[in-house]
Each structure stands twice: as structure tokens, then as C-alpha cells.
CSV table of C-alpha atoms and ligand atoms in Angstrom, one decimal:
chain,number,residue,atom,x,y,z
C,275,UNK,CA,98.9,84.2,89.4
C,276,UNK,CA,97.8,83.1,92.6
C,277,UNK,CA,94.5,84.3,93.9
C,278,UNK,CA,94.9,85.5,97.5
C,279,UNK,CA,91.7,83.8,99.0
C,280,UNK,CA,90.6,85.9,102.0
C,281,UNK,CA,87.7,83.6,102.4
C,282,UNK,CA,89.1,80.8,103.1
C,283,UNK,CA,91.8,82.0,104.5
C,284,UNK,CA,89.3,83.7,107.1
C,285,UNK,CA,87.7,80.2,107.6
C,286,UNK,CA,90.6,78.5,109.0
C,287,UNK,CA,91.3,81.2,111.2
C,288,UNK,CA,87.9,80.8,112.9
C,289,UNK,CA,88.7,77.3,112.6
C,290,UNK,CA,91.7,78.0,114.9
C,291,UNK,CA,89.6,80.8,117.0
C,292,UNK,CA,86.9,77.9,117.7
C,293,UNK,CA,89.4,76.0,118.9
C,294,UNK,CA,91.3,78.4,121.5
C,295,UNK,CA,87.3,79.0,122.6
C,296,UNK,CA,86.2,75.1,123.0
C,297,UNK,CA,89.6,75.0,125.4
C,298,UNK,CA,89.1,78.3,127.4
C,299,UNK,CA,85.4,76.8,128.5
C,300,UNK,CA,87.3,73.7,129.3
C,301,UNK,CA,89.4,75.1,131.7
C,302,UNK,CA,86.1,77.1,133.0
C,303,UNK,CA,86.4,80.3,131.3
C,304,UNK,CA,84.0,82.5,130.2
C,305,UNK,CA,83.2,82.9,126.1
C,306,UNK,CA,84.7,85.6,125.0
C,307,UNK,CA,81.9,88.5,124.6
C,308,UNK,CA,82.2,91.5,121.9
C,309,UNK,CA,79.7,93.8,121.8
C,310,UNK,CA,78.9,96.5,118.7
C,311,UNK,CA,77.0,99.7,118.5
C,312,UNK,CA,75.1,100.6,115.1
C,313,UNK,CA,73.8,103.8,114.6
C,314,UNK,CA,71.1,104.5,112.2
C,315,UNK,CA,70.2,101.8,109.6
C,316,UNK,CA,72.5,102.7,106.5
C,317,UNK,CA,72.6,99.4,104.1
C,318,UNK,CA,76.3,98.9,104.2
C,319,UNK,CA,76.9,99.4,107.6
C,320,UNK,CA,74.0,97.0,108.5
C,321,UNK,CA,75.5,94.5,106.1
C,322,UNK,CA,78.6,94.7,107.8
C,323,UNK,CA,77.7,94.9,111.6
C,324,UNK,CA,75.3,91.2,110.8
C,325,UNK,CA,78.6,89.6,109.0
C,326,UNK,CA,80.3,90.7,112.2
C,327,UNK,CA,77.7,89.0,114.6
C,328,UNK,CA,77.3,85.8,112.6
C,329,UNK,CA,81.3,85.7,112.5
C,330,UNK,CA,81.0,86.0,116.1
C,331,UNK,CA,78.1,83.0,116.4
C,332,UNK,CA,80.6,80.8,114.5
C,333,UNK,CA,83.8,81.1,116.7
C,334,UNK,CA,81.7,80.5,120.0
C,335,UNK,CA,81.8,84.2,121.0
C,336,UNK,CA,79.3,86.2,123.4
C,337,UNK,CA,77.9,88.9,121.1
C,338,UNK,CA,75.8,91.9,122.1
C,339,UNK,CA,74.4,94.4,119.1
C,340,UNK,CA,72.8,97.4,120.6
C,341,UNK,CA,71.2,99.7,118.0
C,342,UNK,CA,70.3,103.2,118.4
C,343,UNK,CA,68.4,105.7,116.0
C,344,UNK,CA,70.0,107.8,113.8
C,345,UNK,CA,68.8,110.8,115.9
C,346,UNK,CA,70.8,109.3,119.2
C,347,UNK,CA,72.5,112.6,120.9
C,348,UNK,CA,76.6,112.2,120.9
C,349,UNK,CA,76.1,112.6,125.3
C,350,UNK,CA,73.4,109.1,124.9
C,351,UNK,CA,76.1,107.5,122.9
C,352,UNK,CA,79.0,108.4,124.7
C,353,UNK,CA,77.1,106.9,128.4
C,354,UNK,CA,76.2,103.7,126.0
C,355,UNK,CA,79.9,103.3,125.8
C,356,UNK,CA,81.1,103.9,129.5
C,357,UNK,CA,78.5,101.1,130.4
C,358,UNK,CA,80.2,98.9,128.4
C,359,UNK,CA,83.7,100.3,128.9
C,360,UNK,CA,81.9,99.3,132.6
C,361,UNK,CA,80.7,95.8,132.0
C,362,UNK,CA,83.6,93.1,133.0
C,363,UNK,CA,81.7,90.6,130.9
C,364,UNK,CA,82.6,92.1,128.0
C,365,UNK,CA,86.0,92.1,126.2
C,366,UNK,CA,85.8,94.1,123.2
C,367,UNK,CA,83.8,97.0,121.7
C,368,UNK,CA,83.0,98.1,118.2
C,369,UNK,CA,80.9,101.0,117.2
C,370,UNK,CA,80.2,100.8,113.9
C,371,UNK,CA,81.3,103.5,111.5
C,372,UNK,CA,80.6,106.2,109.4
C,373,UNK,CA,78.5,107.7,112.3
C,374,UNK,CA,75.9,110.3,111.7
C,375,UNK,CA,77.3,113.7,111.1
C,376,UNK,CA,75.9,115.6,114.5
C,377,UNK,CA,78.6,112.9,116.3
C,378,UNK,CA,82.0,113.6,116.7
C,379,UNK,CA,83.8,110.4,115.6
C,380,UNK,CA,87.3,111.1,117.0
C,381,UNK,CA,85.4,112.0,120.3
C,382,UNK,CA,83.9,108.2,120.4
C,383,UNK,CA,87.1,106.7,119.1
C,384,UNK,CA,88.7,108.1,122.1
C,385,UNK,CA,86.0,107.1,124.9
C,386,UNK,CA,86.5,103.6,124.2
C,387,UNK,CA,88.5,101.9,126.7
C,388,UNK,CA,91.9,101.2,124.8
C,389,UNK,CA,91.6,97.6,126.8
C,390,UNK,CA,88.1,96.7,124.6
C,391,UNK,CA,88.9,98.5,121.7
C,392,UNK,CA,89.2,95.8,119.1
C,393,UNK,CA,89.0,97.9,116.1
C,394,UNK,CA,92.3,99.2,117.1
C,395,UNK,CA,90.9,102.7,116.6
C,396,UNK,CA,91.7,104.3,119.8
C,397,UNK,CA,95.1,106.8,119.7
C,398,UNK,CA,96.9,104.7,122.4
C,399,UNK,CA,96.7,101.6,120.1
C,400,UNK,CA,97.8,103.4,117.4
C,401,UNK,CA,100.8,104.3,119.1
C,402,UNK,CA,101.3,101.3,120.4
C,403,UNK,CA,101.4,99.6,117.0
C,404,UNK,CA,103.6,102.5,116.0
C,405,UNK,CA,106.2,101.9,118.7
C,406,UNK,CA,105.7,98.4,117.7
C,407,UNK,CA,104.4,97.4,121.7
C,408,UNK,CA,101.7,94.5,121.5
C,409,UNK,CA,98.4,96.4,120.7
C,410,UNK,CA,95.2,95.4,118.9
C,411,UNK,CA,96.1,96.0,115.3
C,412,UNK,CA,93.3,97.6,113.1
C,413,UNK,CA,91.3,95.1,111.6
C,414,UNK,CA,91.9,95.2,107.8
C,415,UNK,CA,95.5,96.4,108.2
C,416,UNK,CA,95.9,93.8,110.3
C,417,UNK,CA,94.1,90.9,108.0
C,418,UNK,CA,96.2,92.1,105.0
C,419,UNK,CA,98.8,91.2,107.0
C,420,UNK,CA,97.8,87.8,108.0
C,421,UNK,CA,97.0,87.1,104.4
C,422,UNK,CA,100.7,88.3,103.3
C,423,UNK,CA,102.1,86.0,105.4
C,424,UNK,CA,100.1,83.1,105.0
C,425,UNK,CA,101.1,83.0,101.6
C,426,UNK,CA,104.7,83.4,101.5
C,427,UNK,CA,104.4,87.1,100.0
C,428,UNK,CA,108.0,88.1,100.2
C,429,UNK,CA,108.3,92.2,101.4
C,430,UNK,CA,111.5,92.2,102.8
C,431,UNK,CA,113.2,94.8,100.7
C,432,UNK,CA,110.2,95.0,98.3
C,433,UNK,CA,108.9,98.2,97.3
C,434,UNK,CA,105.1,98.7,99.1
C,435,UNK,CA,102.9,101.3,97.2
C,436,UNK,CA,99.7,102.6,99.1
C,437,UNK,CA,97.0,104.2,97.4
C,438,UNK,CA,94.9,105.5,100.3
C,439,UNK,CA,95.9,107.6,103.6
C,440,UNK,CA,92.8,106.9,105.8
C,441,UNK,CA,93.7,106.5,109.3
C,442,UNK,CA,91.5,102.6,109.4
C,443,UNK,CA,93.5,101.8,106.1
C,444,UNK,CA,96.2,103.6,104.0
C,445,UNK,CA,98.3,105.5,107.2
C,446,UNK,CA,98.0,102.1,109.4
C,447,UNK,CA,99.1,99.8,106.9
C,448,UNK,CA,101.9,102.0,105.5
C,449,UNK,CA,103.5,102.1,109.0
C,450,UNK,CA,103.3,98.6,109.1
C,451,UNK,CA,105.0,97.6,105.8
C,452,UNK,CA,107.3,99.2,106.7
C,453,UNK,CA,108.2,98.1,110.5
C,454,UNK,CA,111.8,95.5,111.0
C,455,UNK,CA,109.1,92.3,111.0
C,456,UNK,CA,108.4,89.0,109.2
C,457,UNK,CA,106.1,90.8,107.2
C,458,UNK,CA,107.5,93.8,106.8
C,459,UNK,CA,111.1,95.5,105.9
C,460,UNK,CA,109.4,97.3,102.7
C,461,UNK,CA,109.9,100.6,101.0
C,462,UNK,CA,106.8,102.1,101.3
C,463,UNK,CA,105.4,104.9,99.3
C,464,UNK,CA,102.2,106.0,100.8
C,465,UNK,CA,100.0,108.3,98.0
C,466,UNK,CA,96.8,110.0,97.9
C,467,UNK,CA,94.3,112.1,96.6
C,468,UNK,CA,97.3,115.1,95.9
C,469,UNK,CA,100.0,112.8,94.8
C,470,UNK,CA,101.1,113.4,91.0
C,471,UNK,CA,102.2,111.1,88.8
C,472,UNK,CA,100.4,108.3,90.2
C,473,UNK,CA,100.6,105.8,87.5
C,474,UNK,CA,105.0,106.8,87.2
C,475,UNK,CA,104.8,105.5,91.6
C,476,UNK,CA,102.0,103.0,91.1
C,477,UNK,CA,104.3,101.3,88.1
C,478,UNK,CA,107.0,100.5,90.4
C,479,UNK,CA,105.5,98.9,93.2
C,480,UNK,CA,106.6,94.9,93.9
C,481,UNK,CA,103.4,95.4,96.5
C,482,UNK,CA,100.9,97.4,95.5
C,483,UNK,CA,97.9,98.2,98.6
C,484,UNK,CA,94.9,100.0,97.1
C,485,UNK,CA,92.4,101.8,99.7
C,486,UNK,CA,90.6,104.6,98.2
C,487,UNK,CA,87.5,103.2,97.2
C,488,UNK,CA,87.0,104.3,93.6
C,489,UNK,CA,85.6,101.2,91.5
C,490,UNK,CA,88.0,99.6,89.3
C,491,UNK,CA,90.2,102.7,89.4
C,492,UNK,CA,93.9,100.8,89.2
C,493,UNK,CA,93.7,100.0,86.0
C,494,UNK,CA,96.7,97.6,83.4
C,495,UNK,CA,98.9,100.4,82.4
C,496,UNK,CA,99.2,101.4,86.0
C,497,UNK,CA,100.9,98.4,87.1
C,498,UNK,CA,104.3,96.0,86.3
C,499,UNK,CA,104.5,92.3,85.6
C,500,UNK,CA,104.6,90.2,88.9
C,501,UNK,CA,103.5,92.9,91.2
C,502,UNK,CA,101.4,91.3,93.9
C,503,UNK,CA,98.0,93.3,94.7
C,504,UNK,CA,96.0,93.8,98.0
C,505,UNK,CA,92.4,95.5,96.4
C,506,UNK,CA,90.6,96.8,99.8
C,507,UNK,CA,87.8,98.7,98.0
C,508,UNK,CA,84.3,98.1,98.1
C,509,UNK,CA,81.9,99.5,95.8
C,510,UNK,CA,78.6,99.3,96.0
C,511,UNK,CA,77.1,99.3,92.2
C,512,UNK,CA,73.4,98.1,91.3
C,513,UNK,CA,73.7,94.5,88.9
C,514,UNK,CA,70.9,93.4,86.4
C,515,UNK,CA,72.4,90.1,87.2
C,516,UNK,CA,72.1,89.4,91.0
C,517,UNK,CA,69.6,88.6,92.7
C,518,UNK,CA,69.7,91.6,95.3
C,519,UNK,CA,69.9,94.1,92.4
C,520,UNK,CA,73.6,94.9,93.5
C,521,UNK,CA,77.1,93.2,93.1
C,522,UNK,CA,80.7,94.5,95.2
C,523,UNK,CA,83.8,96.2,93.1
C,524,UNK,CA,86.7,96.4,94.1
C,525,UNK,CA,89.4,99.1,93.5
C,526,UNK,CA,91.4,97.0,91.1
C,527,UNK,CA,90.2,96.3,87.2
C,528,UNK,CA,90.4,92.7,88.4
C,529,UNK,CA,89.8,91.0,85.0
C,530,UNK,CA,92.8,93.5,83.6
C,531,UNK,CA,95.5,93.0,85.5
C,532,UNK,CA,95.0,89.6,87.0
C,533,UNK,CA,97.2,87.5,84.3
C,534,UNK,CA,100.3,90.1,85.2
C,535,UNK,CA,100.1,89.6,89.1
C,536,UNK,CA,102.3,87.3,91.0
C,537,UNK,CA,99.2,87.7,93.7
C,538,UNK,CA,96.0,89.7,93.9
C,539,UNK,CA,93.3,89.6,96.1
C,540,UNK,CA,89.1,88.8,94.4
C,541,UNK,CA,86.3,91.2,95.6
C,542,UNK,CA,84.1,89.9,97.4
C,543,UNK,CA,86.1,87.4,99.1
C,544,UNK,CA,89.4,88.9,99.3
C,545,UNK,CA,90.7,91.7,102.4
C,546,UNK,CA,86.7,91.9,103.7
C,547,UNK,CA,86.3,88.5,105.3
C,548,UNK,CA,89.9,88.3,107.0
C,549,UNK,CA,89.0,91.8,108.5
C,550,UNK,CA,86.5,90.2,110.3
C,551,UNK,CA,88.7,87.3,110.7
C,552,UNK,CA,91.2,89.4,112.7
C,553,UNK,CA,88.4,91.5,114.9
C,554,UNK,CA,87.5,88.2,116.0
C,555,UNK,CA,91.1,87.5,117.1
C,556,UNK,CA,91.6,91.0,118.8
C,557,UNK,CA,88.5,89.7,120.6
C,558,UNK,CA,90.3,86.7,121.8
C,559,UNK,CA,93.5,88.7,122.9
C,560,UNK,CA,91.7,90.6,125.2
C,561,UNK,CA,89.4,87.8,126.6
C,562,UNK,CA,93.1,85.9,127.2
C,563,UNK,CA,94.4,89.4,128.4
C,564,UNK,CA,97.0,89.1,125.7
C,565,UNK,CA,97.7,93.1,125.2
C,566,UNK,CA,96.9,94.8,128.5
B,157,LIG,P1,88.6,106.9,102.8
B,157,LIG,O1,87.4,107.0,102.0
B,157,LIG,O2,88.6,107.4,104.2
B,157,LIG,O3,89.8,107.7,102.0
B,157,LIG,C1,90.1,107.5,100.7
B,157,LIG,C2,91.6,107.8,100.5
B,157,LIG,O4,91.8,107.7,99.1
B,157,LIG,C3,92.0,109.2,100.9
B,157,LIG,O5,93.1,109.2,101.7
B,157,LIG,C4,92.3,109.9,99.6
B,157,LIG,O6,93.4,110.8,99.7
B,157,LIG,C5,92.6,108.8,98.6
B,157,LIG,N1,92.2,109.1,97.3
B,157,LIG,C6,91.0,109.5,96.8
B,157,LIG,N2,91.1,109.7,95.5
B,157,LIG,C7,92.3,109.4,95.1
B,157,LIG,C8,93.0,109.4,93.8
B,157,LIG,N3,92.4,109.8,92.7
B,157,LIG,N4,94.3,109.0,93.8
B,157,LIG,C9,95.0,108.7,94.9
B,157,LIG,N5,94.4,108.6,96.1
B,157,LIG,C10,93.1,109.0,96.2
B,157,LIG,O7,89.2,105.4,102.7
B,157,LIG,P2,89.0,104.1,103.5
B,157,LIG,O8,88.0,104.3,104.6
B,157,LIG,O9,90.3,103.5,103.7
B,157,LIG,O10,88.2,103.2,102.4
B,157,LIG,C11,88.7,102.9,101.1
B,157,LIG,C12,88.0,101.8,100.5
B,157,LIG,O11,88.2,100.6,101.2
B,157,LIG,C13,86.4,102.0,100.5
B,157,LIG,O12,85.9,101.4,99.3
B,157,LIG,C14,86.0,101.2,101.7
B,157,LIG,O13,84.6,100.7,101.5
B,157,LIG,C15,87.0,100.0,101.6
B,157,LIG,N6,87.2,99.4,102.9
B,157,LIG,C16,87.2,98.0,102.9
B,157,LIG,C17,87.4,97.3,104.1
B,157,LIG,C18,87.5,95.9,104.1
B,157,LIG,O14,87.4,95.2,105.1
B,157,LIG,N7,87.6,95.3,102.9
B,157,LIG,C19,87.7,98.0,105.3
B,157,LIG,C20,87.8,99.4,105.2
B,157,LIG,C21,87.5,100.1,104.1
């Protein structure tokens, strides 16, 4: 089995991003800037949005976090947006989700300009990536990617199962298995919370993708010898053990199936770090007006 390391495989692409920066300030260009919006001050998100800044830190980047309450109006956070959408110095937006449950997030998706839109949220980048045009790829679609190809993962032909149908996760990545590229060419089977016979699809997947965040939820019997796993949950659960009184699952019974897989991904330090990892390149692209 080899263990596809997200962690390090996320270092040496900010490795290579730090590079591409120290050269654009050579030749007198600015640092590219990203800036993030966090609502509210849920734990996981607030986790998230700091790994995001420090990731930004590292590379060399510009990074701006503006935080608003929880009780921010959808019209405050919309005109937070058009000032950035309006401020040349910056190159790419995030705004941090799940958003509270007053806000429309569809309706903020969409107000970011598709140019800054780094996420790869907005509908015109997600037709873009479906028509297969240069686009800012959602991030963990987009790192799952980068991982399968950095370690020889052989698709072409392969059968691709998702578990998952979220538009950040399952639908994206689905498409993308499935386009005529290097990593690519697969069968894909996308499956969710109505499929039946799960375990019967799940048992004859070369690639299996799981996104659907239930802990530990694939499980030995659901899988076949030499299968190669991508585990994108993240679970939350409390730990005697650590020393913050919680510890990360992923989706995968990871000590179960591990011995069977030709790959699998760990969690912690498997698909979450090379989503960051690929944010920070969509950054890049659109300081080096690589897309639009
Ligand atoms: P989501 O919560 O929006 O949707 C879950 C999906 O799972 C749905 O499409 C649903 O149909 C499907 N599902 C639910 N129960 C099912 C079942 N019993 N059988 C088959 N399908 C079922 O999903 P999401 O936002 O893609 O998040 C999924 C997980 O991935 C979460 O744990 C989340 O925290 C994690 N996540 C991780 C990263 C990362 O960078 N590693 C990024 C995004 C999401």
C-alpha cells in the first residue's frame, strides 16, 4: 500500500509557489494578495480560514481576513464583496463557508467576481471546468487531482466511484474523472444519499472518492483488493487522548482497509492540506492572469 501523503505533497507545492513569488518580485511585481471573509466564529471554520492564512504567510502571499459577526445582514456582506471584487490589489476572494442560515449562499457564490473567485465556486467556473476551458478548479477537487497525478495513479479506463454529490466535492470531481485528460478517462459512478446497493457499486471501484462526511462509514467488506482510496471526510470527534480534547476522522475505516489498498489517503494529512495547497495556486493564476 502506498500512503498518499497530502502533507508533503502540499509542502512541495508551496515549495514551487514560493518560488514563482520570489521571481514575480524580481521582475517588480506585486505579491500576490487573497483576501477571505469569515462569518461568525464556528470552531471548524475558524480552524480552517487560520490554516488558509498561515498557508498564505508561507508562499509569500498578501493576505487580508476580514471578519464579520454572525448577525452581519446578507446586503452588509454582499457590499464587503463588491469592495473587494473593487480593489485591484487583490487577486482572489474566499468567503468562508457554511454561512449563517439568514444568508443566501448561492446569492454570494454568485457576487464574486468569477476573475477572484479562487474557490472555484462561482457558476461560470463551473462551466468553464465543465466545457473543459482554463478555469480556477475547486480546491479539493482540484488537490485530489494533483495528488492522483503526482503519484502515478493510473485512471485511464479505471472505474471511479463517488460517494458524495455536493457541488464543492462529489458533482465537481465526478465531472472531472471523467473528462479526456492525464488524469482522467474513468468510468465514473457518482452515488449518494438515495443510491441502493452501495456496497454491490462501492465493491467495484479501481478508484474509489468518498465525500459524504460520515466517520469511518466505508468500511472492509465495502471495498476490493487494490482499489486506490481518496477519503475527503472530516469528522470532528472529542479524544481522551489529545491534547485539544479532539482528534479528525475520516470517511474511510482507515486501519480496515489500508493492507487491501493499492493507495489511500491518512486523515489528517491526506486531501485537507493539498486543498489549501491548490487555493494557493488559483491565487497565483490570477495574480499571473493565467485564466481571464
Ligand atoms: P455534503 O455534506 O454537502 O454532502 C454529503 C453528501 O453525501 C450528499 O451528497 C449526500 O447525498 C451524500 N450522502 C450522505 N449520506 C450518504 C449515504 N449513507 N450513502 C451515500 N451517500 C451519502 O458534503 P461535502 O461538503 O462534500 O463534505 C463531505 C465531507 O468532506 C465532510 O466531512 C467535509 O467536512 C469534508 N470536506 C473536506 C474537505 C477537505 O479539504 N478535506 C473539503 C470539503 C469537504
Amino acid at each position: 500500500m502506498v500512503l498518499l501523503d497530502g502533507k508533503k505533497t502540499a509542502n512541495d507545492i508551496k515549495e514551487e509557489i514560493a518560488l514563482e513569488v520570489s521571481s514575480l518580485i524580481e521582475n517588480g511585481q506585486k505579491k500576490p494578495h487573497l483576501a477571505a471573509i469569515l462569518v461568525g466564529n464556528d470552531g471548524a471554520s475558524e480552524t480552517y480560514i487560520h490554516a488558509k492564512v498561515k498557508a498564505c504567510h508561507k508562499v509569500g502571499f498578501e493576505s487580508t481576513l476580514i471578519r464579520l459577526d454572525n448577525s452581519v445582514s446578507e446586503s452588509e456582506l454582499l457590499s464587503e464583496i463588491k469592495k473587494i471584487n473593487n480593489n485591484s490589489d487583490i487577486n482572489g476572494l474566499i468567503v468562508q463557508l457554511p454561512l449563517p442560515d439568514h444568508i443566501d449562499e448561492m446569492k454570494i457564490t454568485q457576487a464574486i467576481n468569477p476573475q477572484k473567485d479562487v474557490d472555484g465556486f462561482h457558476p461560470e467556473n463551473i462551466g468553464r471546468m465543465v466545457l473543459n476551458i482554463p478555469t480556477y478548479l475547486p480546491a479539493t477537487p482540484a488537490g485530489i487531482l494533483e495528488l492522483l497525478q503526482r503519484y502515478n495513479v493510473v485512471t485511464s479506463g479505471k472505474h471511479c466511484v463517488v460517494i458524495g454529490r455536493s457541488h464543492i466535492v462529489g458533482s465537481p470531481i465526478s465531472i472531472l474523472m471523467a473528462r479526456n485528460t492525464n488524469v482522467g478517462n474513468c468510468t465514473v459512478t457518482l452515488t449518494h444519499s438515495r443510491t441502493e446497493n452501495l456496497k454491490e457499486i462501492t465493491k467495484t471501484a479501481d478508484i474509489l472518492i468518498v465525500a459524504l462526511g460520515k466517520a469511518e462509514f466505508v468500511t472492509e467488506d465495502m471495498i476490493k483488493d487494490g482499489v486506490c482510496i481518496i477519503d475527503v471526510g472530516i469528522t470532528r470527534v472529542k479524544s481522551t487522548v489529545t491534547k485539544s480534547g479532539w482528534k479528525l476522522l475520516g470517511d474511510v475505516s482507515f486501519e480496515e482497509v489500508k493492507d487491501r489498498c493499492s493507495f489511500i489517503t491518512p486523515v489528517p494529512g491526506g486531501v485537507g492540506p493539498m486543498t489549501i495547497a491548490m487555493l494557493l495556486k488559483n491565487t497565483l493564476k490570477s495574480a499571473k492572469k493565467m485564466i481571464y
